[in-house]
Coordinates of C-alpha atoms in Angstrom, one line a residue:
M26 CA -30.9 -19.3 34.1
D27 CA -28.2 -17.0 35.2
K28 CA -26.1 -15.5 32.4
V29 CA -22.5 -14.4 32.2
L30 CA -20.2 -12.5 29.8
G31 CA -17.2 -14.2 28.4
I32 CA -14.3 -12.4 26.8
F33 CA -11.7 -14.5 24.8
Q34 CA -8.5 -13.3 23.0
I35 CA -5.5 -14.8 21.2
G36 CA -2.2 -13.1 21.2
P37 CA 0.5 -11.8 20.9
V38 CA -0.9 -10.2 17.7
Q39 CA 1.7 -7.5 16.9
E40 CA 4.6 -9.7 17.7
F41 CA 3.3 -12.5 15.4
I42 CA 2.2 -10.2 12.5
S43 CA 5.0 -7.7 12.5
R44 CA 7.8 -10.2 12.2
S45 CA 7.3 -10.5 8.5
R46 CA 9.8 -10.2 5.7
K47 CA 7.3 -10.6 2.8
T48 CA 3.8 -9.4 2.3
Q49 CA 2.9 -13.1 2.1
D50 CA 4.1 -13.6 5.7
F51 CA 2.1 -10.6 6.9
W52 CA -1.1 -11.8 5.2
A53 CA -0.6 -15.4 6.4
S54 CA -0.1 -14.3 10.1
S55 CA -3.3 -12.2 9.9
F56 CA -5.3 -15.0 8.2
L57 CA -4.1 -17.7 10.6
L58 CA -5.2 -15.6 13.6
S59 CA -8.6 -14.9 12.0
Y60 CA -9.0 -18.7 11.2
L61 CA -8.1 -19.7 14.8
I62 CA -10.4 -17.3 16.5
S63 CA -13.3 -18.3 14.1
K64 CA -12.8 -22.0 15.2
A65 CA -12.9 -20.8 18.9
I66 CA -16.1 -19.0 18.1
E67 CA -17.6 -22.0 16.4
K68 CA -16.9 -24.2 19.5
V69 CA -18.5 -21.6 21.9
I70 CA -21.6 -21.3 19.8
E71 CA -21.8 -25.1 19.6
I72 CA -22.0 -25.2 23.4
G73 CA -24.7 -22.7 23.5
G74 CA -23.0 -19.4 23.5
E75 CA -24.6 -16.3 21.9
L76 CA -22.1 -14.0 20.2
I77 CA -22.0 -10.3 20.9
Y78 CA -18.9 -9.3 19.2
P79 CA -18.1 -9.8 16.4
Y80 CA -21.7 -10.3 15.4
T81 CA -23.4 -11.2 12.1
N82 CA -27.0 -12.1 11.5
T83 CA -26.4 -13.4 8.0
E84 CA -23.8 -16.2 8.1
N85 CA -21.2 -17.8 10.3
L86 CA -17.8 -16.2 10.6
S87 CA -15.9 -19.3 9.2
S88 CA -17.9 -19.1 6.0
L89 CA -17.4 -15.3 5.9
L90 CA -13.6 -15.8 6.2
Q91 CA -13.6 -18.5 3.4
N92 CA -15.8 -16.4 1.1
T93 CA -13.7 -13.3 1.4
C94 CA -10.3 -15.0 1.9
T95 CA -9.4 -11.9 3.9
P96 CA -8.5 -11.9 7.6
I97 CA -11.8 -10.2 8.6
V98 CA -12.4 -11.8 12.0
P99 CA -10.8 -9.9 14.9
N100 CA -8.5 -11.7 17.4
R101 CA -11.0 -11.5 20.3
F102 CA -14.7 -12.1 20.9
V103 CA -17.4 -11.3 23.4
V104 CA -20.1 -13.9 24.1
E105 CA -23.2 -14.4 26.3
L106 CA -23.1 -17.8 28.1
D107 CA -25.2 -19.8 30.5
K108 CA -23.4 -19.6 33.8
D109 CA -23.2 -23.4 34.2
K110 CA -21.7 -23.9 30.8
A111 CA -19.4 -20.9 30.6
V112 CA -16.2 -22.4 31.9
E113 CA -16.6 -25.5 29.8
A114 CA -17.4 -23.4 26.6
L115 CA -14.3 -21.2 26.9
Q116 CA -12.1 -24.1 27.8
E117 CA -13.2 -26.0 24.8
A118 CA -12.7 -22.9 22.7
E119 CA -9.1 -22.8 23.9
K120 CA -8.6 -26.5 23.1
S121 CA -10.1 -25.9 19.7
V122 CA -7.5 -23.2 19.0
K123 CA -4.7 -25.4 20.1
R124 CA -5.9 -28.4 18.2
E125 CA -6.3 -26.4 14.9
L126 CA -2.9 -24.9 15.3
S127 CA -1.4 -28.3 16.0
N128 CA -3.0 -29.7 12.8
I129 CA -1.7 -26.9 10.7
A130 CA 1.8 -27.2 12.3
N131 CA 1.8 -31.0 11.7
T132 CA 0.8 -30.5 8.0
I133 CA 3.6 -28.0 7.5
K134 CA 6.1 -30.1 9.4
G135 CA 5.2 -33.1 7.2
S136 CA 6.1 -31.1 4.1
I137 CA 9.6 -30.3 5.5
K138 CA 11.4 -33.5 4.6
I139 CA 14.9 -32.2 5.1
Y140 CA 16.0 -35.2 7.2
S141 CA 19.4 -36.5 6.2
I142 CA 20.3 -38.8 9.2
P143 CA 18.5 -41.7 10.9
N144 CA 15.9 -40.8 13.5
S145 CA 16.5 -37.1 13.0
T146 CA 12.8 -36.4 12.8
S147 CA 12.6 -36.6 16.5
Y148 CA 14.6 -33.4 16.9
I149 CA 12.4 -31.5 14.3
D150 CA 9.4 -32.8 16.4
K151 CA 11.0 -31.3 19.5
I152 CA 11.5 -27.9 17.9
F153 CA 7.9 -27.7 16.5
Q154 CA 6.4 -29.0 19.8
R155 CA 8.5 -26.5 22.0
Q156 CA 7.9 -23.5 19.7
V157 CA 4.3 -24.0 18.7
E158 CA 2.9 -25.0 22.0
R159 CA 4.4 -22.0 23.8
F160 CA 4.0 -19.3 21.3
F161 CA 0.3 -18.2 21.4
E162 CA -1.2 -16.7 24.5
I163 CA -4.9 -17.4 25.1
Y164 CA -6.8 -15.3 27.6
W165 CA -10.4 -15.5 28.7
I166 CA -12.5 -14.4 31.6
I167 CA -16.2 -14.7 32.6
Y168 CA -18.2 -12.1 34.5
P169 CA -21.8 -12.2 35.9
L170 CA -24.4 -10.3 33.9
D171 CA -27.0 -8.2 35.8
N172 CA -29.8 -5.9 34.7
N173 CA -27.2 -3.0 34.1
Y174 CA -25.5 -4.3 31.0
A175 CA -23.3 -1.3 30.5
N176 CA -21.9 -1.6 34.1
S177 CA -21.4 -5.5 33.7
Y178 CA -19.5 -5.0 30.4
K179 CA -17.3 -2.3 31.8
K180 CA -16.3 -4.4 34.8
A181 CA -15.8 -7.4 32.6
E182 CA -13.4 -5.4 30.4
I183 CA -11.5 -4.1 33.5
I184 CA -11.0 -7.7 34.8
F185 CA -10.0 -8.8 31.3
S186 CA -7.4 -6.0 31.1
G187 CA -6.0 -7.2 34.5
R188 CA -5.8 -10.8 33.2
K189 CA -3.9 -9.8 30.1
S190 CA -1.4 -7.8 32.3
I191 CA -0.5 -11.0 34.1
R192 CA 1.1 -12.6 31.2
D193 CA 1.7 -16.3 31.3
F194 CA 5.4 -16.9 31.6
S195 CA 7.5 -20.0 31.3
Q196 CA 11.3 -20.1 30.9
I197 CA 12.0 -21.0 27.3
D198 CA 15.4 -22.4 26.3
E199 CA 16.0 -21.7 22.7
P200 CA 19.5 -23.2 21.9
G201 CA 21.6 -23.1 18.8
F202 CA 21.5 -20.7 15.8
K203 CA 18.5 -18.4 15.8
C204 CA 15.9 -17.8 13.1
T205 CA 17.0 -15.2 10.6
L206 CA 13.4 -13.7 10.5
C207 CA 12.4 -13.3 14.1
G208 CA 15.9 -13.6 15.7
E209 CA 14.4 -15.2 18.8
R210 CA 13.8 -18.9 18.3
E211 CA 16.1 -21.8 17.2
A212 CA 16.2 -22.3 13.4
L213 CA 14.9 -25.6 12.1
S214 CA 17.6 -28.2 11.4
D215 CA 17.7 -32.0 11.2
K216 CA 20.3 -32.3 13.9
E217 CA 20.5 -31.3 17.6
K218 CA 23.3 -28.8 18.2
A219 CA 23.8 -28.4 14.4
S220 CA 26.7 -26.3 13.2
R221 CA 26.0 -23.4 10.9
E222 CA 27.2 -25.4 7.9
E223 CA 24.7 -28.3 8.8
I224 CA 21.9 -25.8 9.1
R225 CA 22.8 -24.4 5.6
E226 CA 22.8 -27.9 4.2
S227 CA 19.3 -28.7 5.8
W228 CA 17.9 -25.4 4.4
S229 CA 19.4 -26.0 1.0
K230 CA 17.3 -29.2 0.8
L231 CA 14.2 -27.4 2.1
R232 CA 14.6 -24.8 -0.6
K233 CA 14.6 -27.4 -3.3
L234 CA 11.4 -29.0 -1.8
H235 CA 9.6 -25.6 -1.5
K236 CA 11.0 -23.7 -4.6
Y237 CA 11.1 -19.9 -4.4
E238 CA 9.4 -19.9 -0.9
F239 CA 12.6 -19.2 1.0
N240 CA 15.5 -16.8 0.3
E241 CA 19.0 -18.1 -0.1
K242 CA 20.2 -17.0 3.4
E243 CA 16.9 -17.7 5.3
H244 CA 16.9 -20.3 8.2
L245 CA 13.5 -20.0 9.9
C246 CA 12.1 -21.3 13.2
A247 CA 8.9 -23.4 13.3
I248 CA 6.7 -20.4 13.8
C249 CA 8.1 -18.3 11.0
T250 CA 8.1 -21.4 8.7
I251 CA 4.4 -22.0 9.5
K252 CA 3.8 -18.4 8.4
R253 CA 5.7 -18.8 5.2
L254 CA 4.1 -22.1 4.2
Y255 CA 0.6 -21.8 5.7
P256 CA -0.9 -20.3 2.5
K257 CA -0.1 -23.6 0.7
S258 CA -2.3 -25.6 3.2
I259 CA -5.3 -23.3 2.8
K260 CA -8.0 -25.4 0.9
E261 CA -11.1 -23.4 1.5
C262 CA -10.3 -20.3 -0.6
N263 CA -9.8 -19.5 -4.3
E264 CA -6.1 -20.0 -5.0
F265 CA -5.9 -16.5 -6.6
D266 CA -7.2 -14.8 -3.4
I267 CA -4.7 -16.6 -1.1
G268 CA -1.7 -14.5 -0.1
A269 CA -0.6 -11.0 -1.1
P270 CA 1.4 -9.5 -4.0
S271 CA 5.0 -8.4 -3.2
T272 CA 5.7 -4.8 -2.4
A273 CA 7.2 -4.3 -5.9
T274 CA 4.1 -5.7 -7.5
I275 CA 1.9 -3.2 -5.6
A276 CA 4.2 -0.3 -6.4
V277 CA 4.2 -1.0 -10.1
S278 CA 0.5 -1.9 -10.5
P279 CA -0.6 1.4 -12.1
F280 CA 2.1 0.8 -14.7
L281 CA 0.8 -2.7 -15.4
E282 CA -2.7 -1.4 -15.6
R283 CA -1.5 1.2 -18.2
L284 CA 0.3 -1.6 -20.1
I285 CA -2.9 -3.8 -20.2
E286 CA -5.0 -0.8 -21.3
N287 CA -2.6 0.2 -24.0
Y288 CA -2.4 -3.4 -25.3
K289 CA -6.3 -3.6 -25.5
N290 CA -6.4 -0.3 -27.3
R291 CA -3.8 -1.5 -29.7
N292 CA -1.2 1.1 -28.8
I293 CA 1.2 -1.8 -28.1
E294 CA 1.9 -4.6 -30.5
K295 CA 1.2 -8.1 -29.4
E296 CA 4.7 -9.1 -30.5
K297 CA 6.3 -6.6 -28.2
I298 CA 4.8 -8.2 -25.1
E299 CA 5.6 -11.7 -26.5
D300 CA 9.2 -10.6 -27.0
F301 CA 9.3 -9.3 -23.4
L302 CA 7.8 -12.5 -22.0
R303 CA 10.1 -14.7 -24.2
G304 CA 13.3 -13.0 -23.0
L305 CA 12.1 -13.1 -19.4
N306 CA 11.4 -16.8 -19.6
E307 CA 14.9 -17.4 -21.1
I308 CA 16.4 -15.6 -18.2
E309 CA 14.3 -17.6 -15.8
N310 CA 15.4 -20.9 -17.3
I311 CA 19.1 -19.9 -17.2
L312 CA 19.0 -18.7 -13.6
D313 CA 16.4 -21.2 -12.3
E314 CA 14.8 -18.2 -10.6
G315 CA 11.0 -18.0 -10.1
I316 CA 9.5 -14.9 -11.8
E317 CA 5.8 -15.7 -11.0
G318 CA 4.0 -13.2 -8.8
R319 CA 0.5 -12.4 -7.4
L320 CA -1.5 -9.7 -9.0
L321 CA -3.9 -7.3 -7.4
K322 CA -7.6 -8.2 -7.9
K323 CA -8.4 -5.2 -10.2
I324 CA -5.5 -6.2 -12.5
R325 CA -6.7 -9.8 -12.6
K326 CA -10.1 -8.7 -13.7
K327 CA -8.7 -6.5 -16.5
I328 CA -6.6 -9.4 -17.7
N329 CA -9.6 -11.8 -17.7
N330 CA -9.0 -14.7 -20.0
D331 CA -6.6 -13.1 -22.6
D332 CA -3.9 -15.7 -23.3
I333 CA -1.1 -13.2 -23.7
L334 CA -2.1 -11.0 -20.7
K335 CA -2.4 -14.0 -18.4
E336 CA 1.4 -14.5 -18.9
L337 CA 1.9 -11.0 -17.2
N338 CA 1.3 -12.7 -13.9
I339 CA 4.9 -12.0 -12.9
D340 CA 6.5 -10.3 -9.9
G341 CA 6.7 -6.5 -10.2
T342 CA 10.5 -6.3 -10.0
Y343 CA 10.6 -7.6 -13.5
F344 CA 8.9 -4.5 -14.9
L345 CA 11.8 -2.4 -13.5
K346 CA 15.0 -1.8 -15.5
D347 CA 17.1 -1.8 -12.3
T348 CA 16.3 -5.5 -11.8
Y349 CA 18.1 -6.4 -15.0
D350 CA 21.2 -4.3 -14.2
N351 CA 21.5 -6.2 -10.9
L352 CA 20.9 -9.6 -12.5
S353 CA 23.6 -8.8 -15.2
T354 CA 26.1 -7.9 -12.6
D355 CA 25.6 -11.1 -10.7
H356 CA 25.2 -13.3 -13.9
P357 CA 27.1 -11.8 -16.8
E358 CA 25.9 -14.7 -19.1
I359 CA 22.5 -13.1 -19.3
K360 CA 23.7 -9.6 -20.1
D361 CA 22.6 -9.5 -23.8
K362 CA 19.2 -10.9 -23.0
A363 CA 18.7 -8.4 -20.2
E364 CA 19.6 -5.5 -22.4
K365 CA 16.9 -6.6 -24.9
I366 CA 14.3 -6.7 -22.2
K367 CA 15.5 -3.3 -20.9
N368 CA 15.0 -1.9 -24.4
I369 CA 11.4 -3.2 -24.6
L370 CA 10.7 -1.7 -21.2
G371 CA 12.2 1.6 -22.3
E372 CA 9.7 1.7 -25.2
F373 CA 6.9 1.1 -22.7
Y374 CA 8.2 3.7 -20.4
K375 CA 8.2 6.4 -23.2
K376 CA 4.6 5.6 -24.2
F377 CA 2.9 5.6 -20.8
K378 CA 5.2 6.6 -18.0
E379 CA 7.7 4.4 -16.2
P380 CA 6.6 2.5 -13.1
S381 CA 6.7 3.7 -9.6
K382 CA 9.0 2.1 -7.0
Y383 CA 7.1 3.4 -4.0
F384 CA 3.9 2.1 -2.2
A385 CA 2.0 2.8 0.9
V386 CA 1.0 0.9 4.0
I387 CA -2.3 2.3 5.5
Q388 CA -3.1 1.5 9.1
V389 CA -6.8 2.2 10.1
D390 CA -8.2 2.3 13.6
G391 CA -11.4 3.5 15.2
D392 CA -11.3 6.2 17.8
N393 CA -13.1 5.8 21.2
I394 CA -14.8 2.6 20.1
G395 CA -14.6 1.3 23.7
E396 CA -16.2 4.5 25.0
E397 CA -19.0 4.1 22.5
I398 CA -19.7 0.5 23.5
G399 CA -19.6 1.5 27.2
N400 CA -22.6 3.8 26.5
L401 CA -24.7 1.0 25.1
T402 CA -27.4 -0.1 27.5
S403 CA -28.2 -3.7 26.4
I404 CA -26.8 -6.7 24.7
D405 CA -29.1 -6.0 21.7
E406 CA -27.6 -2.6 21.3
H407 CA -24.1 -4.1 21.5
R408 CA -25.0 -6.7 18.8
K409 CA -26.4 -4.1 16.5
F410 CA -23.2 -2.0 16.9
S411 CA -21.0 -5.0 16.3
N412 CA -23.0 -5.8 13.2
K413 CA -22.4 -2.3 11.9
I414 CA -18.7 -2.8 12.5
L415 CA -18.6 -6.1 10.7
N416 CA -20.6 -4.6 7.8
F417 CA -18.1 -1.8 7.6
S418 CA -15.3 -4.4 7.5
Q419 CA -17.0 -6.3 4.7
E420 CA -17.6 -3.1 2.6
V421 CA -13.9 -2.2 3.0
L422 CA -13.1 -5.3 0.9
N423 CA -14.7 -3.5 -2.1
I424 CA -11.7 -1.3 -2.2
E425 CA -10.0 -4.1 -4.2
D426 CA -12.6 -3.9 -6.9
N427 CA -12.5 -0.1 -7.1
F428 CA -8.9 0.7 -6.5
L429 CA -5.5 -1.0 -6.9
S430 CA -5.0 -2.2 -3.4
K431 CA -4.7 -5.3 -1.2
V432 CA -6.6 -5.5 2.1
I433 CA -4.1 -7.5 4.3
Y434 CA -6.4 -7.5 7.3
F435 CA -9.6 -5.8 8.4
G436 CA -11.1 -7.1 11.6
G437 CA -13.6 -4.9 13.4
D438 CA -12.7 -1.2 13.3
E439 CA -9.0 -1.7 12.5
G440 CA -7.1 -2.9 9.5
V441 CA -4.2 -2.7 7.2
I442 CA -4.2 -2.0 3.4
F443 CA -1.3 -1.9 0.9
A444 CA -1.7 0.4 -2.0
P445 CA 0.3 2.1 -4.8
L446 CA 0.7 5.9 -4.4
R447 CA -1.6 6.7 -7.3
D448 CA -4.7 5.5 -5.4
L449 CA -3.6 6.3 -1.8
L450 CA -5.6 9.5 -1.2
N451 CA -8.8 8.0 -2.8
I452 CA -8.6 4.9 -0.8
I453 CA -8.3 6.8 2.5
E454 CA -11.3 8.9 1.5
F455 CA -13.3 5.7 0.5
I456 CA -12.6 4.1 3.9
H457 CA -13.5 7.3 5.7
D458 CA -16.8 7.8 3.9
L459 CA -17.7 4.1 4.4
F460 CA -17.1 4.3 8.2
F461 CA -19.3 7.5 8.5
N462 CA -22.0 6.1 6.4
I463 CA -22.2 2.6 8.2
V464 CA -20.9 3.0 11.7
S465 CA -20.8 6.7 12.7
S466 CA -24.2 8.2 11.7
N467 CA -24.0 10.9 14.3
G468 CA -20.4 11.8 14.0
K469 CA -19.1 9.5 16.8
P470 CA -17.1 7.4 16.9
T471 CA -14.4 8.5 14.5
L472 CA -11.5 7.0 12.5
S473 CA -7.8 7.7 12.4
F474 CA -5.1 6.6 9.8
G475 CA -1.4 6.0 9.9
I476 CA 0.3 5.9 6.5
S477 CA 3.9 5.0 5.6
I478 CA 5.2 5.6 2.2
A479 CA 8.4 3.7 1.2
H480 CA 10.4 2.2 -1.6
Y481 CA 9.5 -1.3 -2.4
S482 CA 12.9 -2.7 -1.4
H483 CA 12.7 -1.1 2.1
A484 CA 12.6 -3.6 4.9
L485 CA 8.9 -4.5 5.3
Q486 CA 9.1 -4.7 9.1
K487 CA 10.3 -1.1 9.2
I488 CA 7.6 0.1 6.9
I489 CA 4.9 -1.6 9.0
E490 CA 6.5 -0.2 12.2
E491 CA 6.4 3.3 10.7
S492 CA 2.8 3.1 9.7
R493 CA 2.0 2.1 13.4
E494 CA 4.1 5.0 14.6
S495 CA 2.3 7.4 12.2
L496 CA -1.1 6.1 13.6
K497 CA 0.2 6.7 17.2
R498 CA 1.1 10.3 16.3
A499 CA -2.4 10.7 14.8
K500 CA -3.9 9.3 17.9
K501 CA -2.1 11.9 20.1
I502 CA -4.0 14.7 18.5
D503 CA -6.7 16.1 20.8
G504 CA -10.1 14.5 19.8
K505 CA -8.3 12.2 17.4
Y506 CA -10.1 11.7 14.0
S507 CA -6.6 12.4 12.5
L508 CA -4.0 11.4 9.8
G509 CA -0.4 10.6 10.4
F510 CA 2.0 10.4 7.4
S511 CA 5.5 9.0 7.4
L512 CA 7.5 9.3 4.1
L513 CA 10.7 7.2 4.1
K514 CA 13.0 8.5 1.4
R515 CA 15.8 6.5 -0.1
S516 CA 18.3 9.1 1.2
G517 CA 17.4 8.1 4.7
E518 CA 15.4 11.3 5.4
T519 CA 12.0 10.8 7.0
V520 CA 9.1 13.3 6.7
E521 CA 6.6 13.1 9.4
V522 CA 3.2 14.9 9.6
A523 CA 0.2 14.4 11.9
I524 CA -2.9 16.5 11.2
K525 CA -6.6 16.4 11.8
Y526 CA -8.6 14.7 9.1
K527 CA -11.2 17.3 9.2
F528 CA -11.4 20.9 10.5
D529 CA -15.1 21.8 10.6
H530 CA -15.9 21.8 6.8
I531 CA -12.3 21.5 5.6
S532 CA -11.1 18.0 4.7
T533 CA -7.3 17.5 4.6
I534 CA -7.5 14.7 2.1
D535 CA -9.7 16.8 -0.2
F536 CA -7.3 19.7 0.1
M537 CA -4.4 17.4 -0.8
K538 CA -6.3 16.1 -3.8
K539 CA -6.9 19.7 -5.0
I540 CA -3.2 20.5 -4.8
K541 CA -2.2 17.3 -6.5
A542 CA -4.7 18.0 -9.4
L543 CA -2.9 21.3 -10.0
Y544 CA 0.3 19.3 -10.6
E545 CA -1.5 16.8 -12.8
K546 CA -2.9 19.5 -15.0
D547 CA 0.5 21.3 -15.0
E548 CA -1.1 24.4 -13.8
I549 CA 1.6 25.3 -11.3
S550 CA 5.2 24.4 -10.8
K551 CA 6.1 22.0 -8.1
R552 CA 8.8 24.4 -7.1
W553 CA 6.5 27.0 -5.6
W554 CA 6.3 25.6 -2.0
K555 CA 10.1 25.0 -2.0
D556 CA 10.6 28.7 -2.8
L557 CA 8.5 29.4 0.3
Y558 CA 10.5 27.0 2.4
D559 CA 13.8 28.5 1.3
D560 CA 12.5 32.0 2.4
R561 CA 11.1 30.7 5.8
L562 CA 13.5 32.7 7.9
S563 CA 12.0 36.0 6.8
F564 CA 8.7 35.3 8.6
I565 CA 9.2 32.4 11.0
G566 CA 9.6 33.6 14.6
R567 CA 7.2 36.5 14.2
D568 CA 4.6 37.4 16.7
Q569 CA 2.2 34.5 16.8
E570 CA -0.9 36.8 16.4
L571 CA 0.5 38.1 13.2
F572 CA 2.1 34.9 12.0
K573 CA -0.8 33.4 10.2
D574 CA -1.5 36.6 8.3
I575 CA 2.2 36.9 7.3
F576 CA 2.3 33.2 6.4
I577 CA -0.8 33.4 4.2
S578 CA 0.5 36.6 2.5
E579 CA 3.8 34.8 1.7
V580 CA 2.1 31.7 0.4
K581 CA -0.1 33.7 -2.0
R582 CA 3.0 35.6 -3.2
Y583 CA 5.0 32.5 -4.0
F584 CA 2.0 30.7 -5.4
L585 CA 1.2 33.5 -7.9
R586 CA 4.8 33.5 -9.0
R587 CA 4.6 29.9 -10.2
V588 CA 1.0 29.4 -11.2
D589 CA -0.1 29.1 -14.9
K590 CA -1.2 32.6 -16.0
G591 CA -4.1 31.1 -17.9
I592 CA -6.0 29.9 -14.8
D593 CA -8.0 31.8 -12.2
P594 CA -6.0 31.3 -9.0
K595 CA -8.6 32.7 -6.6
P596 CA -10.5 29.5 -5.8
I597 CA -7.4 27.5 -5.0
L598 CA -5.9 30.4 -3.1
K599 CA -9.0 30.6 -1.0
D600 CA -8.7 26.8 -0.2
I601 CA -5.1 27.3 0.8
E602 CA -5.9 30.3 3.0
N603 CA -8.8 28.4 4.7
F604 CA -6.4 25.4 5.3
I605 CA -3.7 27.5 6.8
G606 CA -6.3 29.3 8.8
V607 CA -7.4 26.1 10.7
I608 CA -4.1 24.3 11.3
P609 CA -2.4 24.9 14.7
I610 CA -0.4 28.1 15.0
Y611 CA 2.5 26.7 17.1
N612 CA 3.6 24.3 14.3
G613 CA 1.5 25.3 11.3
F614 CA 4.4 26.0 9.1
D615 CA 5.9 22.5 9.6
I616 CA 2.6 20.9 9.1
F617 CA 1.9 22.8 5.9
M618 CA 5.4 22.2 4.5
G619 CA 5.1 18.5 5.4
I620 CA 1.8 18.1 3.6
M621 CA 3.1 20.0 0.6
E622 CA 6.1 17.7 0.4
I623 CA 4.0 14.5 0.7
I624 CA 1.6 15.7 -2.0
E625 CA 4.5 16.6 -4.3
F626 CA 6.2 13.3 -3.7
I627 CA 3.0 11.3 -4.3
Y628 CA 2.5 13.1 -7.6
R629 CA 6.2 12.7 -8.7
E630 CA 6.6 9.1 -7.7
E631 CA 3.1 7.6 -8.4

C-alpha cells in the first residue's frame, strides 16, 4: 500500500506561552499544548499512523506526559500513514485537539460562577466560544513517500512551511474592555457591553471563588483564564508536580535549602522556625492573604515528612525582609508582627547569608537539527534520531533532582528552565553534557543557550523575551554552539554578551566557574576587572595585531595587584590568557568585560 508523510502542528506557540504574568501561567500554557498534541498523536496512531517524530519505543506519549508532569511533547509531529487513511487520520487528529480543548474550556467555564443577572450565562458562553474556537491554529499536510526518504521529507517540510505562511485569518471583533494580561481579547464579564465598574464587580466575585488565583486588578479573557485555572483541572499528575514555583521562590531557594540544612544540623532552634511561622500565620489571618507557595522538587525531598519543615511550603517573598516593609506600609496594623518576623529573618541572614532576589531563565535550542534530519536516509534512521532527542528531553528532567531548578518545558531539542543563580552555570553544563552524550556523539548537531538574569519582581514577560533575544544573539554567531547572556539590573542597565560555548578545548562555562571559584575562596578582589575597565582608554584603539598582547599584559598586571599573595596565580593567569586568545579581536574587550561582570554579579547575588 502507498505510504505518505504527515506533518501536524498546533500554534501559535510563542504568542500563547509568552503572555504570562506568573510562572504558573507559563507552565500551564506549555503543558496544555503538550497535552493537546499528545491527544492528536493518540488519534493518529489509533487510525493506523506510525509515529516518526517525536518517537519512543517504550511507552505512549500521554503516559510519559502524565508520569513526568512536565511539558515534554513538542507542538508538532511527523507520522507515516497509509495513503487512503491519511486525510481521515489528520482530520480526526484536528477534531481531537478541538474536542479536548472544548472540554477543558467548559470545565473552567463551569467554575466561573460570577453570574449576577438572569440569563447572563449566555454572554459568558459567547465570549468563551468566540475566543477559544478562534485562538489555536492547526496546520497539517501530507506528502507522498518514495524510495528516497531524505528527498521526500525535505519536500514535505518545504510544503509545510508554505502552508504555515498562509495563516488562517478571520476578522475577530473583540468589543469592550480588554484582558489585562494579553491586552487583545475582551475581558470576561457577566454582562454584554459591561462598564468598567461592572467588570470589577464580576471579577471581585470570581476572586472569592478562586482565592489567590487572580490579582486584585486582573480582568482576564477566556484564553488567559484557562491558562490561570487549567492546573486545577489536571487530574493525571501528582498535585505537587503540577505548576511552577513563583520567581521569588526560585530566587530564594538556596536560602531555603540552607535554612533546612541548618535546622537539621541543629544550628537553628525549632522554636525560632515555629515563631517565624506563627507570626506569618497571624499576618495571613489579618490580611486574608494567601502565603502558600510551590517548592522546587529538591527542596521538597529535603523536607520529606518533617512536620515543622512541611510548614515552610510558603511563597519565597515571605523570606525577604522587604516584603514586610511593604506590607506594613499598606497595613499599619501588622507593623509590630512584621518587625518580629524581620528580626527572626535577620538572625537567619547572619547565620547563613541572606537570600538572593535574582533568578535566571534558560532557553535551550538545538543547532542545525533540521539539517541533521535532512541527511538521514530512511524512516528508521529518523525514528532512531527522534528517540535520542526524546531520551535527551527525559534525562534533562533529572536536573530537578540534582540542582535547584524547574523545567518549565522541554520538548524535543528545545526547552525552558528556571533556576536560582547559584546553580545556573552547573545546570547549563549539565544540559550541554547530556546533549553531547545522548544526541551528538560525533559533535553534530550542537546546542545553544539564551540566559536572562533578573530580579524576581521584574515583569516575567520581559524576562522571557530577553532570554529569547539572548538565544537569538547566540544563534547569530558563526557555527552557533554558543551562549547568550542578558543581565537585567534593577537600575535599568542591561549587560548583553554572546560568545561561543567552546573554542577548541576551552569551555566558556568552565572558565566562568574557575573565576567564580576565586571569588568564593576569597582569593582575589572582585575589584580587579573593574580597575582594568577604568583604564581601558590606555590600550583600546591600538593596532589590532598588537591589541591582544597589550590586553593580556594589562589583564595580568591588574590581576596580580588584587590576587591573594598566598596562592600561585600562574594556572589561572594561563587560563585567562588562553581565553582572551580565542575570543574575537574586534569586540574581545567587550566580551571579556561582559563575562567578568556576569560572573561577579552571579557570585554577589546568588
